[in-house]
């Protein structure tokens, strides 16, 4: 018998305070039967509807509910959970929890884990029909969708109030089937090696100062994660960044543009595709001081800057037949002409334009707004989205071109 696509997957199952929590036992059993490893995180209200001992017996794992398990200094790490998981499923999800997720109210272990999750998140609402239909609930669900979360729409039927309408949590069998379809569709890049550059580069002036930019690496890491989830072997060359890629992403951390280029050259010939999303510093100081420069010793410091290598152009000039290279172009104006110039000059197959003229785009934030150009004449503009959702759009494009 063929293994389920859920076999070996790490799934966080979040349970909240709804009468539909009784379905979580069946849902847990189905996930375990499919070969998934399930870690349950339950809200305090959820424990009023189904006991942790029941759930623990099904998963063979302690159920997590509180930040601190004992009074001995130990605690449950939401960060570790977020890195461990291949998928987070919140079923049932109450109106209260959906609102907290949408607005970042991290007052329990479940929402805190959600905010730390690097994986895809599925939400199965469960509530009375009037609560589900209320504008605030619908606005919160739309906000979650816009950030890349997947909503498993509730079914219609008799509810706990004995009213009839939409609000019943979808049946466990249907939820598991949805996850199977999702993972099956995501394995489209199995066997493909993809090189990603992300983050800024820092070019040293002295041991404590550097030339750099405002990039956080969030966009590039989101792309790396999206491709890894689709089964690709992802090699991420990451400049100075606090972002944490998924464990399955092979990450090489570098500091300078020249270090980034050297790391890319080691992988370039082996990869099927490359996405150059790093914000590489254009120049580096010609001389780096061995000791910290003291302002008391001089009124003025003159820096002589040398041009850094253009990583995308260097690799693009030596691109092998069949390889697909995608670049990024961050501009302060409209930028369309400049993006098309770079597409040609750097021998790229496609380029992603984002401009600081668009509110919410560019460095530092959690959102981006892009236009994608390619050599086949594509010019597709996307609305403002979370960087996670933008990464999914780019993963879809890359998948279509590699098959």
Tab-separated table of C-alpha atoms in Angstrom:
chain	number	residue	atom	x	y	z
A	1	UNK	CA	0.000	0.000	0.000
A	2	UNK	CA	1.322	3.449	-0.934
A	3	UNK	CA	2.153	5.732	1.952
A	4	UNK	CA	-0.040	8.771	2.546
A	5	UNK	CA	1.505	12.118	1.641
A	6	UNK	CA	1.030	12.925	5.337
A	7	UNK	CA	3.437	10.153	6.329
A	8	UNK	CA	6.304	11.598	8.349
A	9	UNK	CA	4.836	15.089	8.403
A	10	UNK	CA	5.036	17.110	11.625
A	11	UNK	CA	1.626	18.623	12.339
A	12	UNK	CA	0.638	20.985	15.138
A	13	UNK	CA	-3.050	20.538	15.911
A	14	UNK	CA	-4.479	23.539	17.725
A	15	UNK	CA	-7.720	23.022	19.646
A	16	UNK	CA	-9.836	25.863	21.009
A	17	UNK	CA	-12.897	26.185	23.224
A	18	UNK	CA	-15.705	24.965	20.997
A	19	UNK	CA	-18.161	22.105	21.325
A	20	UNK	CA	-16.621	20.851	18.070
A	21	UNK	CA	-13.499	20.010	20.083
A	22	UNK	CA	-14.908	16.489	20.439
A	23	UNK	CA	-14.147	16.032	16.723
A	24	UNK	CA	-10.468	16.690	17.465
A	25	UNK	CA	-10.112	13.167	18.840
A	26	UNK	CA	-11.233	11.666	15.534
A	27	UNK	CA	-9.134	14.170	13.610
A	28	UNK	CA	-6.065	13.280	15.674
A	29	UNK	CA	-6.635	9.570	15.122
A	30	UNK	CA	-6.936	10.044	11.338
A	31	UNK	CA	-3.735	12.096	11.180
A	32	UNK	CA	-1.827	9.511	13.209
A	33	UNK	CA	-3.235	6.712	11.038
A	34	UNK	CA	-1.948	8.587	7.959
A	35	UNK	CA	1.567	8.472	9.415
A	36	UNK	CA	1.774	12.057	10.641
A	37	UNK	CA	3.432	13.025	13.905
A	38	UNK	CA	0.992	15.209	15.812
A	39	UNK	CA	1.678	17.683	18.583
A	40	UNK	CA	-1.442	19.114	20.170
A	41	UNK	CA	-1.589	22.655	21.536
A	42	UNK	CA	-4.856	23.408	23.311
A	43	UNK	CA	-6.215	26.620	24.797
A	44	UNK	CA	-7.375	26.678	28.437
A	45	UNK	CA	-10.983	26.905	27.208
A	46	UNK	CA	-10.408	23.928	24.929
A	47	UNK	CA	-9.649	21.738	27.944
A	48	UNK	CA	-13.205	22.351	29.141
A	49	UNK	CA	-14.506	20.454	26.104
A	50	UNK	CA	-11.975	17.623	25.687
A	51	UNK	CA	-9.397	16.400	28.177
A	52	UNK	CA	-5.652	16.482	27.525
A	53	UNK	CA	-5.359	12.883	28.759
A	54	UNK	CA	-7.569	11.685	25.892
A	55	UNK	CA	-5.535	13.591	23.331
A	56	UNK	CA	-2.211	12.545	24.841
A	57	UNK	CA	-3.257	8.889	24.656
A	58	UNK	CA	-3.915	9.315	20.921
A	59	UNK	CA	-0.666	11.131	20.086
A	60	UNK	CA	1.652	9.501	22.654
A	61	UNK	CA	2.854	13.030	23.407
A	62	UNK	CA	2.132	15.413	26.264
A	63	UNK	CA	-0.475	17.983	25.308
A	64	UNK	CA	0.815	21.557	25.462
A	65	UNK	CA	-1.418	24.230	26.920
A	66	UNK	CA	0.559	26.536	29.173
A	67	UNK	CA	3.760	28.473	28.650
A	68	UNK	CA	5.210	26.961	31.834
A	69	UNK	CA	4.572	23.280	32.554
A	70	UNK	CA	6.040	23.164	36.039
A	71	UNK	CA	7.369	25.525	38.651
A	72	UNK	CA	10.933	24.371	38.057
A	73	UNK	CA	11.961	26.868	35.368
A	74	UNK	CA	11.057	24.689	32.377
A	75	UNK	CA	8.844	26.107	29.669
A	76	UNK	CA	7.307	25.215	26.327
A	77	UNK	CA	9.075	26.875	23.410
A	78	UNK	CA	6.653	28.196	20.815
A	79	UNK	CA	9.668	29.034	18.618
A	80	UNK	CA	10.877	25.423	18.580
A	81	UNK	CA	7.359	24.241	17.796
A	82	UNK	CA	7.097	26.713	14.923
A	83	UNK	CA	10.339	25.411	13.420
A	84	UNK	CA	9.438	21.745	13.977
A	85	UNK	CA	6.100	21.800	12.168
A	86	UNK	CA	5.435	21.102	8.493
A	87	UNK	CA	1.882	22.346	8.956
A	88	UNK	CA	-0.277	23.908	11.656
A	89	UNK	CA	-3.978	23.069	11.778
A	90	UNK	CA	-6.353	24.882	14.127
A	91	UNK	CA	-9.534	22.830	14.395
A	92	UNK	CA	-11.851	23.875	15.837
A	93	UNK	CA	-11.057	27.587	15.607
A	94	UNK	CA	-13.413	29.827	17.576
A	95	UNK	CA	-14.279	33.416	16.680
A	96	UNK	CA	-12.156	34.535	19.628
A	97	UNK	CA	-9.056	32.641	18.498
A	98	UNK	CA	-9.500	33.775	14.887
A	99	UNK	CA	-9.651	37.383	16.110
A	100	UNK	CA	-6.537	36.934	18.224
A	101	UNK	CA	-4.651	35.374	15.307
A	102	UNK	CA	-5.667	38.181	12.973
A	103	UNK	CA	-4.536	40.890	15.394
A	104	UNK	CA	-1.543	39.246	17.052
A	105	UNK	CA	-3.007	38.945	20.550
A	106	UNK	CA	-0.597	36.367	21.925
A	107	UNK	CA	-2.182	35.703	25.303
A	108	UNK	CA	-2.060	31.910	25.119
A	109	UNK	CA	0.305	29.212	23.903
A	110	UNK	CA	-1.728	28.460	20.791
A	111	UNK	CA	-1.711	31.982	19.339
A	112	UNK	CA	1.925	32.470	20.332
A	113	UNK	CA	2.825	29.279	18.465
A	114	UNK	CA	0.842	30.480	15.453
A	115	UNK	CA	2.798	33.743	15.399
A	116	UNK	CA	6.055	31.773	15.456
A	117	UNK	CA	5.068	29.208	12.815
A	118	UNK	CA	7.136	29.084	9.631
A	119	UNK	CA	4.851	26.497	8.053
A	120	UNK	CA	1.521	26.685	6.196
A	121	UNK	CA	-1.440	27.241	8.526
A	122	UNK	CA	-4.952	25.815	8.092
A	123	UNK	CA	-7.908	27.153	10.059
A	124	UNK	CA	-11.218	25.292	10.468
A	125	UNK	CA	-13.764	27.714	11.998
A	126	UNK	CA	-16.461	26.431	14.333
A	127	UNK	CA	-19.141	28.713	15.833
A	128	UNK	CA	-22.808	29.619	15.729
A	129	UNK	CA	-24.165	30.873	12.406
A	130	UNK	CA	-24.616	34.492	13.545
A	131	UNK	CA	-21.077	34.637	14.925
A	132	UNK	CA	-19.691	33.223	11.682
A	133	UNK	CA	-21.722	35.639	9.552
A	134	UNK	CA	-20.783	38.679	11.656
A	135	UNK	CA	-18.760	41.283	9.786
A	136	UNK	CA	-15.953	41.230	12.356
A	137	UNK	CA	-15.478	37.457	11.970
A	138	UNK	CA	-15.552	37.696	8.184
A	139	UNK	CA	-13.072	40.588	8.240
A	140	UNK	CA	-10.734	38.604	10.480
A	141	UNK	CA	-10.940	35.550	8.209
A	142	UNK	CA	-10.224	37.708	5.170
A	143	UNK	CA	-7.231	39.202	6.959
A	144	UNK	CA	-5.914	35.710	7.695
A	145	UNK	CA	-6.430	34.703	4.060
A	146	UNK	CA	-4.547	37.775	2.859
A	147	UNK	CA	-1.586	36.661	4.957
A	148	UNK	CA	-1.463	33.263	3.294
A	149	UNK	CA	-3.497	31.206	5.776
A	150	UNK	CA	-5.801	28.505	4.411
A	151	UNK	CA	-9.405	28.600	5.619
A	152	UNK	CA	-11.354	25.327	5.638
A	153	UNK	CA	-14.862	26.713	5.303
A	154	UNK	CA	-17.403	25.440	7.839
A	155	UNK	CA	-20.310	23.308	6.727
A	156	UNK	CA	-24.013	24.077	7.065
A	157	UNK	CA	-26.165	22.049	9.410
A	158	UNK	CA	-27.618	21.926	12.882
A	159	UNK	CA	-25.445	23.771	15.372
A	160	UNK	CA	-25.030	23.523	19.140
A	161	UNK	CA	-27.682	26.236	19.489
A	162	UNK	CA	-30.053	23.938	17.530
A	163	UNK	CA	-30.234	26.612	14.865
A	164	UNK	CA	-29.449	25.534	11.319
A	165	UNK	CA	-26.861	27.331	9.196
A	166	UNK	CA	-23.174	27.673	8.411
A	167	UNK	CA	-20.757	27.345	11.282
A	168	UNK	CA	-20.252	23.600	11.822
A	169	UNK	CA	-16.585	22.637	11.754
A	170	UNK	CA	-15.927	20.550	8.672
A	171	UNK	CA	-15.791	16.802	9.304
A	172	UNK	CA	-12.389	15.317	10.229
A	173	UNK	CA	-12.294	13.104	7.125
A	174	UNK	CA	-12.777	16.137	4.876
A	175	UNK	CA	-10.118	18.121	6.742
A	176	UNK	CA	-7.560	15.318	6.386
A	177	UNK	CA	-8.417	14.990	2.704
A	178	UNK	CA	-7.790	18.740	2.287
A	179	UNK	CA	-4.360	18.386	3.874
A	180	UNK	CA	-3.544	15.431	1.625
A	181	UNK	CA	-4.501	17.416	-1.474
A	182	UNK	CA	-2.394	20.325	-0.243
A	183	UNK	CA	0.725	18.246	0.371
A	184	UNK	CA	0.309	16.266	-2.856
A	185	UNK	CA	0.197	19.509	-4.817
A	186	UNK	CA	3.218	20.825	-2.944
A	187	UNK	CA	5.548	17.983	-3.888
A	188	UNK	CA	5.895	19.366	-7.405
A	189	UNK	CA	9.556	20.355	-7.010
A	190	UNK	CA	10.895	17.072	-5.653
A	191	UNK	CA	14.307	16.418	-7.183
A	192	UNK	CA	14.940	20.061	-8.077
A	193	UNK	CA	17.888	21.963	-6.609
A	194	UNK	CA	17.272	25.669	-6.170
A	195	UNK	CA	19.718	28.367	-5.101
A	196	UNK	CA	18.371	31.403	-3.215
A	197	UNK	CA	20.191	34.526	-2.067
A	198	UNK	CA	18.597	36.592	0.691
A	199	UNK	CA	19.265	39.355	3.178
A	200	UNK	CA	21.650	42.294	3.053
A	201	UNK	CA	25.406	42.199	2.870
A	202	UNK	CA	27.583	44.073	5.331
A	203	UNK	CA	30.810	45.605	4.037
A	204	UNK	CA	33.243	46.321	6.865
A	205	UNK	CA	34.701	49.758	7.473
A	206	UNK	CA	36.345	48.690	10.723
A	207	UNK	CA	35.607	45.944	13.287
A	208	UNK	CA	32.404	47.681	14.468
A	209	UNK	CA	31.098	49.637	11.457
A	210	UNK	CA	29.860	48.625	8.044
A	211	UNK	CA	28.126	49.751	4.875
A	212	UNK	CA	24.771	48.008	4.487
A	213	UNK	CA	21.071	48.535	3.876
A	214	UNK	CA	17.700	47.991	5.541
A	215	UNK	CA	17.011	44.512	4.179
A	216	UNK	CA	15.908	41.932	6.762
A	217	UNK	CA	16.027	38.866	4.504
A	218	UNK	CA	12.351	38.146	5.223
A	219	UNK	CA	11.323	37.979	1.554
A	220	UNK	CA	14.123	35.644	0.496
A	221	UNK	CA	13.673	33.344	3.479
A	222	UNK	CA	9.930	33.140	2.766
A	223	UNK	CA	10.740	32.090	-0.811
A	224	UNK	CA	13.213	29.474	0.402
A	225	UNK	CA	10.623	28.085	2.821
A	226	UNK	CA	7.885	27.974	0.167
A	227	UNK	CA	10.114	26.047	-2.236
A	228	UNK	CA	11.328	23.653	0.451
A	229	UNK	CA	7.747	22.788	1.387
A	230	UNK	CA	7.156	21.920	-2.273
A	231	UNK	CA	9.878	19.305	-2.086
A	232	UNK	CA	12.793	21.220	-3.581
A	233	UNK	CA	16.336	20.876	-2.285
A	234	UNK	CA	16.876	24.509	-1.360
A	235	UNK	CA	20.312	26.045	-0.856
A	236	UNK	CA	19.974	29.449	0.791
A	237	UNK	CA	22.885	31.882	0.925
A	238	UNK	CA	21.805	34.278	3.646
A	239	UNK	CA	23.423	37.562	4.583
A	240	UNK	CA	23.199	39.044	8.100
A	241	UNK	CA	19.594	38.401	9.123
A	242	UNK	CA	17.579	37.421	12.177
A	243	UNK	CA	15.220	35.313	10.033
A	244	UNK	CA	15.207	31.549	10.700
A	245	UNK	CA	14.618	29.358	7.621
A	246	UNK	CA	12.923	25.988	7.920
A	247	UNK	CA	15.248	23.200	9.112
A	248	UNK	CA	15.129	21.450	5.717
A	249	UNK	CA	16.579	24.515	3.986
A	250	UNK	CA	20.345	24.113	3.579
A	251	UNK	CA	21.537	27.516	4.783
A	252	UNK	CA	24.964	29.080	4.381
A	253	UNK	CA	25.389	32.338	6.289
A	254	UNK	CA	27.693	34.983	4.882
A	255	UNK	CA	28.457	38.619	5.586
A	256	UNK	CA	29.908	40.377	2.546
A	257	UNK	CA	29.000	40.441	-1.156
A	258	UNK	CA	32.224	38.654	-2.043
A	259	UNK	CA	31.465	35.897	0.450
A	260	UNK	CA	27.968	35.589	-0.990
A	261	UNK	CA	29.313	35.295	-4.521
A	262	UNK	CA	31.826	32.620	-3.492
A	263	UNK	CA	29.063	30.587	-1.818
A	264	UNK	CA	26.831	30.932	-4.887
A	265	UNK	CA	29.584	29.836	-7.271
A	266	UNK	CA	29.926	26.582	-5.342
A	267	UNK	CA	26.279	25.724	-6.091
A	268	UNK	CA	25.624	27.450	-9.409
A	269	UNK	CA	26.461	24.572	-11.759
A	270	UNK	CA	24.375	22.071	-9.776
A	271	UNK	CA	21.125	24.017	-9.465
A	272	UNK	CA	18.086	23.830	-11.716
A	273	UNK	CA	17.055	27.356	-10.768
A	274	UNK	CA	18.250	30.356	-8.794
A	275	UNK	CA	16.424	33.310	-7.275
A	276	UNK	CA	18.573	36.320	-6.456
A	277	UNK	CA	16.552	38.176	-3.832
A	278	UNK	CA	19.451	39.422	-1.680
A	279	UNK	CA	19.959	43.158	-1.320
A	280	UNK	CA	23.659	43.087	-2.078
A	281	UNK	CA	25.627	46.233	-1.200
A	282	UNK	CA	26.864	47.823	-4.396
A	283	UNK	CA	30.219	48.936	-2.919
A	284	UNK	CA	32.730	47.931	-0.276
A	285	UNK	CA	35.463	50.018	1.366
A	286	UNK	CA	38.795	49.772	-0.407
A	287	UNK	CA	40.521	49.469	2.973
A	288	UNK	CA	39.203	47.983	6.208
A	289	UNK	CA	40.690	49.389	9.387
A	290	UNK	CA	42.174	46.770	11.687
A	291	UNK	CA	41.051	48.671	14.794
A	292	UNK	CA	38.041	50.819	15.570
A	293	UNK	CA	38.342	54.290	14.039
A	294	UNK	CA	38.333	56.912	16.784
A	295	UNK	CA	36.424	60.112	16.151
A	296	UNK	CA	38.642	61.957	18.644
A	297	UNK	CA	41.587	61.529	16.274
A	298	UNK	CA	40.099	63.129	13.190
A	299	UNK	CA	37.328	65.518	12.173
A	300	UNK	CA	36.735	63.777	8.851
A	301	UNK	CA	36.994	60.284	7.412
A	302	UNK	CA	37.098	59.735	3.685
A	303	UNK	CA	36.028	56.339	2.423
A	304	UNK	CA	37.212	55.085	-0.945
A	305	UNK	CA	34.634	52.613	-2.212
A	306	UNK	CA	35.087	49.868	-4.759
A	307	UNK	CA	32.293	48.262	-6.733
A	308	UNK	CA	31.104	44.884	-5.488
A	309	UNK	CA	30.572	42.005	-7.907
A	310	UNK	CA	27.071	41.737	-9.343
A	311	UNK	CA	26.124	38.225	-8.252
A	312	UNK	CA	23.100	37.803	-10.531
A	313	UNK	CA	24.994	39.133	-13.557
A	314	UNK	CA	28.069	36.999	-12.823
A	315	UNK	CA	26.083	33.790	-12.558
A	316	UNK	CA	23.724	34.806	-15.366
A	317	UNK	CA	26.625	35.244	-17.785
A	318	UNK	CA	27.602	31.619	-17.166
A	319	UNK	CA	24.109	30.147	-16.991
A	320	UNK	CA	23.825	26.651	-18.424
A	321	UNK	CA	21.104	25.544	-20.811
A	322	UNK	CA	17.983	24.550	-18.934
A	323	UNK	CA	18.706	26.623	-15.842
A	324	UNK	CA	16.128	29.216	-14.775
A	325	UNK	CA	17.365	32.406	-13.105
A	326	UNK	CA	15.100	35.007	-11.460
A	327	UNK	CA	16.311	38.362	-10.159
A	328	UNK	CA	14.890	41.134	-7.996
A	329	UNK	CA	14.873	44.853	-8.718
A	330	UNK	CA	14.071	47.292	-5.909
A	331	UNK	CA	13.568	50.805	-7.245
A	332	UNK	CA	12.556	54.175	-5.809
A	333	UNK	CA	10.601	55.212	-8.914
A	334	UNK	CA	8.240	53.267	-11.157
A	335	UNK	CA	11.136	51.101	-12.242
A	336	UNK	CA	9.591	49.188	-15.140
A	337	UNK	CA	12.244	50.227	-17.676
A	338	UNK	CA	15.061	49.557	-15.216
A	339	UNK	CA	13.702	46.112	-14.375
A	340	UNK	CA	13.536	45.197	-18.060
A	341	UNK	CA	17.072	46.503	-18.564
A	342	UNK	CA	18.328	44.277	-15.738
A	343	UNK	CA	16.393	41.318	-17.103
A	344	UNK	CA	18.369	41.568	-20.323
A	345	UNK	CA	21.728	42.769	-19.001
A	346	UNK	CA	21.992	40.049	-16.341
A	347	UNK	CA	20.822	37.220	-18.636
A	348	UNK	CA	17.868	36.468	-16.374
A	349	UNK	CA	14.757	34.529	-17.324
A	350	UNK	CA	12.482	36.616	-15.104
A	351	UNK	CA	12.709	39.569	-12.753
A	352	UNK	CA	10.631	40.745	-9.804
A	353	UNK	CA	10.111	44.484	-9.502
A	354	UNK	CA	9.137	46.172	-6.269
A	355	UNK	CA	9.229	49.885	-5.749
A	356	UNK	CA	9.342	52.078	-2.675
A	357	UNK	CA	6.665	54.217	-4.332
A	358	UNK	CA	4.190	51.545	-3.214
A	359	UNK	CA	3.277	51.746	0.459
A	360	UNK	CA	4.006	48.465	2.211
A	361	UNK	CA	6.622	47.303	-0.310
A	362	UNK	CA	10.370	46.973	0.124
A	363	UNK	CA	12.625	46.468	3.112
A	364	UNK	CA	11.748	45.882	6.723
A	365	UNK	CA	8.023	45.171	6.592
A	366	UNK	CA	5.932	42.036	6.455
A	367	UNK	CA	4.258	42.864	3.120
A	368	UNK	CA	5.356	43.371	-0.458
A	369	UNK	CA	3.855	44.414	-3.783
A	370	UNK	CA	5.503	43.070	-6.913
A	371	UNK	CA	5.355	43.004	-10.689
A	372	UNK	CA	6.812	39.968	-12.442
A	373	UNK	CA	8.377	40.224	-15.909
A	374	UNK	CA	9.838	37.383	-17.966
A	375	UNK	CA	11.371	36.798	-21.379
A	376	UNK	CA	8.128	35.371	-22.763
A	377	UNK	CA	6.534	38.798	-22.413
A	378	UNK	CA	4.790	38.264	-19.110
A	379	UNK	CA	4.045	41.442	-17.163
A	380	UNK	CA	1.944	40.523	-14.141
A	381	UNK	CA	1.274	42.874	-11.243
A	382	UNK	CA	0.136	41.497	-7.901
A	383	UNK	CA	-1.711	43.370	-5.145
A	384	UNK	CA	-0.112	44.129	-1.789
A	385	UNK	CA	0.279	40.829	0.106
A	386	UNK	CA	2.179	39.346	2.990
A	387	UNK	CA	5.688	38.309	2.008
A	388	UNK	CA	4.652	34.723	2.722
A	389	UNK	CA	1.854	35.039	0.154
A	390	UNK	CA	4.217	36.714	-2.351
A	391	UNK	CA	6.607	33.798	-1.880
A	392	UNK	CA	3.765	31.407	-2.741
A	393	UNK	CA	3.077	33.343	-5.960
A	394	UNK	CA	6.725	33.109	-6.956
A	395	UNK	CA	6.841	29.418	-6.044
A	396	UNK	CA	3.834	28.840	-8.313
A	397	UNK	CA	5.552	30.655	-11.174
A	398	UNK	CA	8.815	28.752	-10.718
A	399	UNK	CA	6.989	25.422	-10.509
A	400	UNK	CA	5.186	26.135	-13.772
A	401	UNK	CA	8.487	26.847	-15.512
A	402	UNK	CA	10.381	23.821	-14.177
A	403	UNK	CA	7.762	21.318	-15.384
